[in-house]
mmCIF file of C-alpha atoms in Angstrom:
data_model
loop_
_atom_site.group_PDB
_atom_site.id
_atom_site.type_symbol
_atom_site.label_atom_id
_atom_site.label_comp_id
_atom_site.label_asym_id
_atom_site.label_seq_id
_atom_site.Cartn_x
_atom_site.Cartn_y
_atom_site.Cartn_z
ATOM 1 C CA UNK A 267 0.147 0.053 0.224
ATOM 2 C CA UNK A 268 1.517 3.403 -1.364
ATOM 3 C CA UNK A 269 1.827 6.091 1.703
ATOM 4 C CA UNK A 270 -0.454 8.161 -0.882
ATOM 5 C CA UNK A 271 -3.268 5.620 -0.273
ATOM 6 C CA UNK A 272 -3.494 6.533 3.535
ATOM 7 C CA UNK A 273 -5.340 9.531 4.012
ATOM 8 C CA UNK A 274 -4.016 11.605 7.409
ATOM 9 C CA UNK A 275 -6.539 13.196 10.043
ATOM 10 C CA UNK A 276 -5.283 15.793 12.437
ATOM 11 C CA UNK A 277 -7.056 15.594 15.891
ATOM 12 C CA UNK A 278 -5.982 18.747 17.977
ATOM 13 C CA UNK A 279 -6.551 19.039 21.534
ATOM 14 C CA UNK A 280 -8.439 21.388 23.757
ATOM 15 C CA UNK A 281 -9.166 24.791 22.437
ATOM 16 C CA UNK A 282 -8.531 23.062 18.674
ATOM 17 C CA UNK A 283 -4.821 24.320 17.238
ATOM 18 C CA UNK A 284 -4.697 27.680 15.613
ATOM 19 C CA UNK A 285 -2.904 28.764 12.465
ATOM 20 C CA UNK A 286 0.640 28.567 13.862
ATOM 21 C CA UNK A 287 0.423 25.613 15.397
ATOM 22 C CA UNK A 288 2.278 22.291 13.627
ATOM 23 C CA UNK A 289 -1.011 20.639 12.946
ATOM 24 C CA UNK A 290 -2.572 23.262 11.196
ATOM 25 C CA UNK A 291 0.873 24.267 9.170
ATOM 26 C CA UNK A 292 1.059 19.821 8.032
ATOM 27 C CA UNK A 293 -2.584 20.417 6.940
ATOM 28 C CA UNK A 294 -1.982 23.044 4.755
ATOM 29 C CA UNK A 295 1.284 21.369 3.751
ATOM 30 C CA UNK A 296 0.580 17.936 3.130
ATOM 31 C CA UNK A 297 -3.018 17.930 2.732
ATOM 32 C CA UNK A 298 -4.054 16.440 5.712
ATOM 33 C CA UNK A 299 -7.883 16.888 7.154
ATOM 34 C CA UNK A 300 -8.345 18.008 10.477
ATOM 35 C CA UNK A 301 -11.250 16.196 12.219
ATOM 36 C CA UNK A 302 -13.890 18.865 13.072
ATOM 37 C CA UNK A 303 -15.252 18.743 16.698
ATOM 38 C CA UNK A 304 -18.540 20.875 17.336
ATOM 39 C CA UNK A 305 -17.084 22.481 20.563
ATOM 40 C CA UNK A 306 -13.410 22.906 21.215
ATOM 41 C CA UNK A 307 -14.211 25.084 24.430
ATOM 42 C CA UNK A 308 -16.031 22.349 26.582
ATOM 43 C CA UNK A 309 -15.235 18.727 24.973
ATOM 44 C CA UNK A 310 -17.454 16.019 25.482
ATOM 45 C CA UNK A 311 -15.377 12.573 25.498
ATOM 46 C CA UNK A 312 -18.379 11.046 24.311
ATOM 47 C CA UNK A 313 -19.474 13.677 21.201
ATOM 48 C CA UNK A 314 -15.445 13.930 20.497
ATOM 49 C CA UNK A 315 -15.588 10.160 19.752
ATOM 50 C CA UNK A 316 -18.877 9.626 18.020
ATOM 51 C CA UNK A 317 -17.509 12.596 15.775
ATOM 52 C CA UNK A 318 -14.032 10.746 15.164
ATOM 53 C CA UNK A 319 -15.955 7.423 14.512
ATOM 54 C CA UNK A 320 -17.979 8.817 11.847
ATOM 55 C CA UNK A 321 -14.976 10.762 10.284
ATOM 56 C CA UNK A 322 -12.873 7.257 10.049
ATOM 57 C CA UNK A 323 -15.949 5.136 9.268
ATOM 58 C CA UNK A 324 -16.690 7.328 6.515
ATOM 59 C CA UNK A 325 -12.814 7.516 5.172
ATOM 60 C CA UNK A 326 -12.197 6.004 1.983
ATOM 61 C CA UNK A 327 -9.386 3.799 2.545
ATOM 62 C CA UNK A 328 -6.957 3.220 5.450
ATOM 63 C CA UNK A 329 -6.214 5.869 8.008
ATOM 64 C CA UNK A 330 -3.854 7.528 10.156
ATOM 65 C CA UNK A 331 -3.979 9.571 12.752
ATOM 66 C CA UNK A 332 -2.163 12.517 13.949
ATOM 67 C CA UNK A 333 -3.491 13.803 17.609
ATOM 68 C CA UNK A 334 -1.983 16.252 20.072
ATOM 69 C CA UNK A 335 -2.941 16.512 23.790
ATOM 70 C CA UNK A 336 -6.215 15.602 24.508
ATOM 71 C CA UNK A 337 -6.340 14.169 21.034
ATOM 72 C CA UNK A 338 -3.906 11.591 22.247
ATOM 73 C CA UNK A 339 -6.130 10.393 24.887
ATOM 74 C CA UNK A 340 -9.436 10.998 22.679
ATOM 75 C CA UNK A 341 -7.839 8.728 20.205
ATOM 76 C CA UNK A 342 -6.876 5.604 23.076
ATOM 77 C CA UNK A 343 -10.183 6.099 24.190
ATOM 78 C CA UNK A 344 -12.303 5.978 20.552
ATOM 79 C CA UNK A 345 -9.912 2.517 19.858
ATOM 80 C CA UNK A 346 -10.932 1.229 22.941
ATOM 81 C CA UNK A 347 -14.657 1.435 21.870
ATOM 82 C CA UNK A 348 -14.896 1.857 18.134
ATOM 83 C CA UNK A 349 -15.939 -0.731 15.532
ATOM 84 C CA UNK A 350 -14.046 1.195 12.983
ATOM 85 C CA UNK A 351 -10.616 1.138 15.061
ATOM 86 C CA UNK A 352 -9.409 -1.952 12.678
ATOM 87 C CA UNK A 353 -8.919 0.838 9.507
ATOM 88 C CA UNK A 354 -6.511 2.687 11.168
ATOM 89 C CA UNK A 355 -2.790 1.842 10.160
ATOM 90 C CA UNK A 356 -0.623 4.636 12.417
ATOM 91 C CA UNK A 357 -1.373 6.646 14.831
ATOM 92 C CA UNK A 358 1.280 9.715 15.884
ATOM 93 C CA UNK A 359 0.238 10.443 19.728
ATOM 94 C CA UNK A 360 2.133 14.001 20.101
ATOM 95 C CA UNK A 361 2.319 15.303 23.969
ATOM 96 C CA UNK A 362 -0.658 13.211 25.702
ATOM 97 C CA UNK A 363 -1.529 14.926 28.980
ATOM 98 C CA UNK A 364 -2.001 13.660 32.128
ATOM 99 C CA UNK A 365 -5.684 14.448 32.323
ATOM 100 C CA UNK A 366 -5.990 12.836 35.771
ATOM 101 C CA UNK A 367 -4.249 15.147 37.807
ATOM 102 C CA UNK A 368 -4.581 19.110 38.295
ATOM 103 C CA UNK A 369 -5.708 21.248 36.747
ATOM 104 C CA UNK A 370 -6.959 19.262 34.124
ATOM 105 C CA UNK A 371 -8.866 16.855 35.843
ATOM 106 C CA UNK A 372 -11.307 19.673 36.795
ATOM 107 C CA UNK A 373 -10.818 21.816 33.452
ATOM 108 C CA UNK A 374 -11.536 18.400 31.330
ATOM 109 C CA UNK A 375 -14.316 16.893 33.473
ATOM 110 C CA UNK A 376 -14.919 12.975 31.799
ATOM 111 C CA UNK A 377 -12.005 12.330 30.492
ATOM 112 C CA UNK A 378 -10.158 10.272 33.265
ATOM 113 C CA UNK A 379 -9.416 7.652 33.468
ATOM 114 C CA UNK A 380 -7.538 7.374 30.122
ATOM 115 C CA UNK A 381 -7.957 4.318 28.041
ATOM 116 C CA UNK A 382 -4.919 2.207 28.369
ATOM 117 C CA UNK A 383 -5.861 -1.098 26.352
ATOM 118 C CA UNK A 384 -2.890 -2.108 23.790
ATOM 119 C CA UNK A 385 -3.939 -0.469 20.614
ATOM 120 C CA UNK A 386 -4.798 -2.033 17.371
ATOM 121 C CA UNK A 387 -1.987 -0.221 15.067
ATOM 122 C CA UNK A 388 0.861 0.892 15.059
ATOM 123 C CA UNK A 389 1.613 3.956 17.599
ATOM 124 C CA UNK A 390 4.199 6.366 18.401
ATOM 125 C CA UNK A 391 3.893 8.773 21.394
ATOM 126 C CA UNK A 392 6.695 11.952 21.434
ATOM 127 C CA UNK A 393 6.519 13.627 24.171
ATOM 128 C CA UNK A 394 8.536 17.166 25.920
ATOM 129 C CA UNK A 395 10.883 16.679 29.146
ATOM 130 C CA UNK A 396 9.220 19.999 30.161
ATOM 131 C CA UNK A 397 5.705 19.533 29.303
ATOM 132 C CA UNK A 398 3.294 21.379 31.996
ATOM 133 C CA UNK A 399 0.358 19.191 31.362
ATOM 134 C CA UNK A 400 2.140 15.856 31.468
ATOM 135 C CA UNK A 401 5.404 13.972 33.308
ATOM 136 C CA UNK A 402 7.922 12.574 30.649
ATOM 137 C CA UNK A 403 6.985 9.294 33.233
ATOM 138 C CA UNK A 404 3.698 9.676 32.784
ATOM 139 C CA UNK A 405 3.859 9.695 28.978
ATOM 140 C CA UNK A 406 6.112 6.903 28.632
ATOM 141 C CA UNK A 407 3.854 4.885 31.186
ATOM 142 C CA UNK A 408 0.953 6.032 28.560
ATOM 143 C CA UNK A 409 2.964 4.843 25.541
ATOM 144 C CA UNK A 410 3.588 1.323 27.541
ATOM 145 C CA UNK A 411 -0.036 0.526 28.139
ATOM 146 C CA UNK A 412 -0.725 1.821 24.799
ATOM 147 C CA UNK A 413 1.552 -0.622 23.133
ATOM 148 C CA UNK A 414 3.201 2.245 21.186
ATOM 149 C CA UNK A 415 7.162 3.563 20.631
ATOM 150 C CA UNK A 416 8.232 6.110 22.926
ATOM 151 C CA UNK A 417 10.378 9.256 21.978
ATOM 152 C CA UNK A 418 11.520 11.694 24.502
ATOM 153 C CA UNK A 419 11.510 15.487 22.294
ATOM 154 C CA UNK A 420 13.836 17.139 25.240
ATOM 155 C CA UNK A 421 12.569 20.453 26.608
ATOM 156 C CA UNK A 422 9.781 21.785 24.033
ATOM 157 C CA UNK A 423 6.695 22.244 26.441
ATOM 158 C CA UNK A 424 3.171 21.130 25.363
ATOM 159 C CA UNK A 425 4.973 20.815 21.887
ATOM 160 C CA UNK A 426 2.088 23.740 20.293
ATOM 161 C CA UNK A 427 2.370 26.555 18.868
ATOM 162 C CA UNK A 428 3.847 28.516 21.677
ATOM 163 C CA UNK A 429 6.713 26.171 21.673
ATOM 164 C CA UNK A 430 7.467 27.739 18.346
ATOM 165 C CA UNK A 431 8.062 24.514 15.866
ATOM 166 C CA UNK A 432 7.037 26.300 12.762
ATOM 167 C CA UNK A 433 6.387 23.374 10.267
ATOM 168 C CA UNK A 434 7.916 20.956 12.581
ATOM 169 C CA UNK A 435 10.007 18.774 10.198
ATOM 170 C CA UNK A 436 11.138 16.568 13.058
ATOM 171 C CA UNK A 437 7.930 15.517 13.910
ATOM 172 C CA UNK A 438 6.725 14.833 10.736
ATOM 173 C CA UNK A 439 9.342 12.574 9.815
ATOM 174 C CA UNK A 440 8.855 10.980 13.229
ATOM 175 C CA UNK A 441 5.021 10.483 11.159
ATOM 176 C CA UNK A 442 6.978 9.404 8.171
ATOM 177 C CA UNK A 443 8.758 6.449 9.613
ATOM 178 C CA UNK A 444 5.906 5.314 11.515
ATOM 179 C CA UNK A 445 3.640 5.358 8.177
ATOM 180 C CA UNK A 446 6.656 3.425 6.817
ATOM 181 C CA UNK A 447 6.846 0.991 9.791
ATOM 182 C CA UNK A 448 3.039 0.691 9.243
ATOM 183 C CA UNK A 449 3.344 -0.313 5.737
ATOM 184 C CA UNK A 450 1.355 2.917 4.170
#
């Protein structure tokens, strides 16, 4: 299966990804499609999961997910419950948050606990050593429980627009490696 045949969907986290976020830039540069959610400010796990299920179910072929922050937690939850999870060939999971810890447990009610079942597709977790929303040890533990590869990105904050990554070619290279390993 050629890389062109995989449909790549981005899954932003809480509040979406703004114009300078690497996900938004990748959408423009690589023709990736964002999974739009009804409410970026007050995310409901069930609503977000239903929307992802609809998008993956309607996809024309194999799917690759590129998730950031709460999008990582969404991916794990959705994959544990969806009949469409087999359509996903790979997932790049960047900066998963620890939704069980303050302040996120108060802001993002209903997202904990995080699904910890092994993912049925190739996955890689990329995490920062100084992410204010998740320790490196917790990100590594999530990767282990999901059966995903793990990469310590060093001190990049929450790996978002404030991290000043621009087009983030290193992240895109990690996505290409993951897709090649998954055969898409």
